[in-house]
DNA sequence: TTGTCCCCGTT
DNA sequence: GACGTACGGGGACAAT
């Protein structure tokens, strides 16, 4: 081990018995050492951590890595470093992460280690069954671990040589800072009111049982089985078929179908919808959260910045980004006594960005004057004055705005309006809405046209910060595939630009809160952020968060500006309570 | 145990 | 014949 000092780089990887650092254990820690970029790994060290066997050895190596200022390279190092810190108090920096480099290099592909190794290094998968990985003292794992050290190193060398100047900038200025922020978020976790949780849980469990009994009394089947439900509804009970399932060809009984059947007055469809509501809330959310919060009363989800083809973030274990807009559920997320949860949302971020992209003068004017585009659209499509627009009309207009901007056609709009907004439209009405919409915002269609030309010319699209998504289907002979590529070309830069703004603003906010306001971020949801702040700093924090969100530094770093102001609304209290 | 399908929550 | 984008996740069911 005395030779460590001649190395400048190290890759590190852990093998654990599972993904949960609060419950699972580390079986192995592997370290691969290399002298310079381009040279192979010179040495690999395997620590067998079963029952902490090689803990002393690991601590000594960690010490040497730090002393010699060896650059540490990881694949998804957020996971490994959080695990190591929690289990052994070992804190290691993430100097580089090949998963992030891979994302900077090519956005819309898999950034899993084996996929990147295959794609860029021509290596076929070395994966072993989960069963093997969980075994301690297993030579099979040690060989596997060798690959998990070697290929990240080779990928690092590949990306180091291959990334363009702009990709390096994305990596250093957007991806890596955001990744480190999400690591802090994951470590902090979000507070959940466990007392309230158990009450809501009890209530929802009871409701679920009641609703199930109503169904079981009529037909004693497994009401969670789509096949059995289909047989009962459309065969035995004789309800009309609305649509067929994609692959199986059976009549579908999904939520949209049930909604239509309910509208026709079938009681059974309403009973099933009621059951599904409680069943879903229980199994996917309420029943999970207590376990997730078992360690410290906080939930520590995992955020991904490399998984989504548009550059948005993903979230899992549990997915905070799909918590229902149901106050009984969302309000459970709050802050401890003496602290407050702050939610800061960008106001209509994507529509503002779309207006900017399209240079759509009417939309730009509305936003410059602090107007509300949903209301304006509602007035335009229904032909009344803005002050005559009701809340219901405004809601309809929301669907119009999002749907049509991203390339929805009239038939899709009929369904969308009904499913999401309870608005019944004929095909003709939908066509008329679409026409009126594009009359009102006349530059949108020419923007769509321009996007098609750009995607065709470049084989993809870039967002405002230059992040590129390849869309090879634009060259497909299949018309559907091609038009799909165009719609992605319209949607991606808008979503992606919004996401980069939000995560970059979040980095600034999180740093400021931690440094000066006894606070920290606890999560982000696409165009909003959630912060946990000591009560005495809440008013200051609100002001600072709004200031940062209105103009994140990333705009200056990339020389990006928008023709409309960016506006954020800030609220204080349990999540979803305002 | 793994893979496919359906379904459903969010944006 | 369909026809906004993008995910994570659970259960059923079949294949292994």
PDB file of N, CA and C in Angstrom, chain A residues 180-218:
ATOM      1  N   UNK A 180     -24.467  17.473  -6.729  1.00  0.00           N
ATOM      2  CA  UNK A 180     -24.006  17.618  -5.344  1.00  0.00           C
ATOM      3  C   UNK A 180     -25.104  18.214  -4.460  1.00  0.00           C
ATOM      4  N   UNK A 181     -25.905  19.112  -5.039  1.00  0.00           N
ATOM      5  CA  UNK A 181     -27.040  19.644  -4.282  1.00  0.00           C
ATOM      6  C   UNK A 181     -28.031  18.534  -3.943  1.00  0.00           C
ATOM      7  N   UNK A 182     -28.345  17.697  -4.930  1.00  0.00           N
ATOM      8  CA  UNK A 182     -29.296  16.614  -4.654  1.00  0.00           C
ATOM      9  C   UNK A 182     -28.728  15.635  -3.627  1.00  0.00           C
ATOM     10  N   UNK A 183     -27.424  15.510  -3.610  1.00  0.00           N
ATOM     11  CA  UNK A 183     -26.824  14.680  -2.566  1.00  0.00           C
ATOM     12  C   UNK A 183     -27.121  15.280  -1.187  1.00  0.00           C
ATOM     13  N   UNK A 184     -26.985  16.584  -1.071  1.00  0.00           N
ATOM     14  CA  UNK A 184     -27.298  17.233   0.212  1.00  0.00           C
ATOM     15  C   UNK A 184     -28.775  17.071   0.557  1.00  0.00           C
ATOM     16  N   UNK A 185     -29.639  17.245  -0.467  1.00  0.00           N
ATOM     17  CA  UNK A 185     -31.076  17.093  -0.249  1.00  0.00           C
ATOM     18  C   UNK A 185     -31.393  15.689   0.254  1.00  0.00           C
ATOM     19  N   UNK A 186     -30.805  14.709  -0.396  1.00  0.00           N
ATOM     20  CA  UNK A 186     -31.084  13.322  -0.035  1.00  0.00           C
ATOM     21  C   UNK A 186     -30.612  13.014   1.383  1.00  0.00           C
ATOM     22  N   UNK A 187     -29.498  13.605   1.754  1.00  0.00           N
ATOM     23  CA  UNK A 187     -28.985  13.384   3.100  1.00  0.00           C
ATOM     24  C   UNK A 187     -29.910  14.033   4.138  1.00  0.00           C
ATOM     25  N   UNK A 188     -30.369  15.240   3.861  1.00  0.00           N
ATOM     26  CA  UNK A 188     -31.254  15.948   4.802  1.00  0.00           C
ATOM     27  C   UNK A 188     -32.613  15.271   4.910  1.00  0.00           C
ATOM     28  N   UNK A 189     -33.221  14.945   3.767  1.00  0.00           N
ATOM     29  CA  UNK A 189     -34.552  14.365   3.779  1.00  0.00           C
ATOM     30  C   UNK A 189     -35.628  15.395   4.051  1.00  0.00           C
ATOM     31  N   UNK A 190     -36.867  14.966   3.887  1.00  0.00           N
ATOM     32  CA  UNK A 190     -38.009  15.852   4.128  1.00  0.00           C
ATOM     33  C   UNK A 190     -38.813  15.327   5.313  1.00  0.00           C
ATOM     34  N   UNK A 191     -39.227  16.254   6.164  1.00  0.00           N
ATOM     35  CA  UNK A 191     -39.953  15.872   7.377  1.00  0.00           C
ATOM     36  C   UNK A 191     -41.376  15.455   7.033  1.00  0.00           C
ATOM     37  N   UNK A 192     -41.832  14.383   7.657  1.00  0.00           N
ATOM     38  CA  UNK A 192     -43.230  13.972   7.476  1.00  0.00           C
ATOM     39  C   UNK A 192     -43.885  13.825   8.848  1.00  0.00           C
ATOM     40  N   UNK A 193     -45.104  14.312   8.964  1.00  0.00           N
ATOM     41  CA  UNK A 193     -45.841  14.277  10.230  1.00  0.00           C
ATOM     42  C   UNK A 193     -46.381  12.860  10.449  1.00  0.00           C
ATOM     43  N   UNK A 194     -45.663  12.074  11.233  1.00  0.00           N
ATOM     44  CA  UNK A 194     -46.006  10.657  11.380  1.00  0.00           C
ATOM     45  C   UNK A 194     -47.302  10.427  12.149  1.00  0.00           C
ATOM     46  N   UNK A 195     -47.612  11.335  13.071  1.00  0.00           N
ATOM     47  CA  UNK A 195     -48.888  11.203  13.786  1.00  0.00           C
ATOM     48  C   UNK A 195     -50.061  11.353  12.840  1.00  0.00           C
ATOM     49  N   UNK A 196     -49.988  12.416  12.059  1.00  0.00           N
ATOM     50  CA  UNK A 196     -51.045  12.663  11.084  1.00  0.00           C
ATOM     51  C   UNK A 196     -51.102  11.526  10.071  1.00  0.00           C
ATOM     52  N   UNK A 197     -49.932  11.047   9.685  1.00  0.00           N
ATOM     53  CA  UNK A 197     -49.878   9.954   8.704  1.00  0.00           C
ATOM     54  C   UNK A 197     -50.678   8.754   9.189  1.00  0.00           C
ATOM     55  N   UNK A 198     -50.475   8.380  10.440  1.00  0.00           N
ATOM     56  CA  UNK A 198     -51.155   7.165  10.911  1.00  0.00           C
ATOM     57  C   UNK A 198     -52.670   7.374  10.957  1.00  0.00           C
ATOM     58  N   UNK A 199     -53.090   8.614  11.204  1.00  0.00           N
ATOM     59  CA  UNK A 199     -54.539   8.876  11.193  1.00  0.00           C
ATOM     60  C   UNK A 199     -55.127   8.756   9.789  1.00  0.00           C
ATOM     61  N   UNK A 200     -54.463   9.418   8.847  1.00  0.00           N
ATOM     62  CA  UNK A 200     -54.947   9.359   7.463  1.00  0.00           C
ATOM     63  C   UNK A 200     -54.914   7.921   6.952  1.00  0.00           C
ATOM     64  N   UNK A 201     -53.850   7.202   7.333  1.00  0.00           N
ATOM     65  CA  UNK A 201     -53.695   5.821   6.923  1.00  0.00           C
ATOM     66  C   UNK A 201     -54.874   4.973   7.389  1.00  0.00           C
ATOM     67  N   UNK A 202     -55.229   5.153   8.649  1.00  0.00           N
ATOM     68  CA  UNK A 202     -56.357   4.397   9.207  1.00  0.00           C
ATOM     69  C   UNK A 202     -57.636   4.681   8.435  1.00  0.00           C
ATOM     70  N   UNK A 203     -57.895   5.972   8.226  1.00  0.00           N
ATOM     71  CA  UNK A 203     -59.103   6.381   7.516  1.00  0.00           C
ATOM     72  C   UNK A 203     -59.156   5.783   6.113  1.00  0.00           C
ATOM     73  N   UNK A 204     -58.038   5.878   5.402  1.00  0.00           N
ATOM     74  CA  UNK A 204     -58.011   5.403   4.011  1.00  0.00           C
ATOM     75  C   UNK A 204     -58.098   3.881   3.940  1.00  0.00           C
ATOM     76  N   UNK A 205     -57.544   3.218   4.934  1.00  0.00           N
ATOM     77  CA  UNK A 205     -57.623   1.754   4.959  1.00  0.00           C
ATOM     78  C   UNK A 205     -59.083   1.322   5.115  1.00  0.00           C
ATOM     79  N   UNK A 206     -59.775   2.007   6.035  1.00  0.00           N
ATOM     80  CA  UNK A 206     -61.172   1.698   6.282  1.00  0.00           C
ATOM     81  C   UNK A 206     -61.990   1.939   5.023  1.00  0.00           C
ATOM     82  N   UNK A 207     -61.755   3.080   4.405  1.00  0.00           N
ATOM     83  CA  UNK A 207     -62.478   3.417   3.173  1.00  0.00           C
ATOM     84  C   UNK A 207     -62.239   2.366   2.085  1.00  0.00           C
ATOM     85  N   UNK A 208     -60.991   1.958   1.952  1.00  0.00           N
ATOM     86  CA  UNK A 208     -60.662   0.960   0.929  1.00  0.00           C
ATOM     87  C   UNK A 208     -61.439  -0.328   1.174  1.00  0.00           C
ATOM     88  N   UNK A 209     -61.481  -0.744   2.434  1.00  0.00           N
ATOM     89  CA  UNK A 209     -62.187  -1.983   2.764  1.00  0.00           C
ATOM     90  C   UNK A 209     -63.680  -1.876   2.477  1.00  0.00           C
ATOM     91  N   UNK A 210     -64.257  -0.728   2.834  1.00  0.00           N
ATOM     92  CA  UNK A 210     -65.678  -0.510   2.547  1.00  0.00           C
ATOM     93  C   UNK A 210     -65.963  -0.598   1.056  1.00  0.00           C
ATOM     94  N   UNK A 211     -65.143   0.099   0.295  1.00  0.00           N
ATOM     95  CA  UNK A 211     -65.370   0.151  -1.159  1.00  0.00           C
ATOM     96  C   UNK A 211     -65.203  -1.226  -1.782  1.00  0.00           C
ATOM     97  N   UNK A 212     -64.228  -1.988  -1.260  1.00  0.00           N
ATOM     98  CA  UNK A 212     -63.990  -3.325  -1.808  1.00  0.00           C
ATOM     99  C   UNK A 212     -65.180  -4.233  -1.512  1.00  0.00           C
ATOM    100  N   UNK A 213     -65.743  -4.076  -0.323  1.00  0.00           N
ATOM    101  CA  UNK A 213     -66.869  -4.928   0.050  1.00  0.00           C
ATOM    102  C   UNK A 213     -68.045  -4.721  -0.909  1.00  0.00           C
ATOM    103  N   UNK A 214     -68.307  -3.479  -1.262  1.00  0.00           N
ATOM    104  CA  UNK A 214     -69.381  -3.180  -2.211  1.00  0.00           C
ATOM    105  C   UNK A 214     -69.185  -3.953  -3.514  1.00  0.00           C
ATOM    106  N   UNK A 215     -67.923  -4.001  -3.967  1.00  0.00           N
ATOM    107  CA  UNK A 215     -67.626  -4.706  -5.213  1.00  0.00           C
ATOM    108  C   UNK A 215     -67.726  -6.221  -5.035  1.00  0.00           C
ATOM    109  N   UNK A 216     -67.141  -6.701  -3.939  1.00  0.00           N
ATOM    110  CA  UNK A 216     -67.108  -8.148  -3.686  1.00  0.00           C
ATOM    111  C   UNK A 216     -68.511  -8.723  -3.523  1.00  0.00           C
ATOM    112  N   UNK A 217     -69.406  -7.928  -2.956  1.00  0.00           N
ATOM    113  CA  UNK A 217     -70.782  -8.401  -2.772  1.00  0.00           C
ATOM    114  C   UNK A 217     -71.464  -8.674  -4.107  1.00  0.00           C
ATOM    115  N   UNK A 218     -70.976  -8.002  -5.155  1.00  0.00           N
ATOM    116  CA  UNK A 218     -71.585  -8.210  -6.469  1.00  0.00           C
ATOM    117  C   UNK A 218     -70.851  -9.292  -7.264  1.00  0.00           C
TER     118      UNK A 218
END
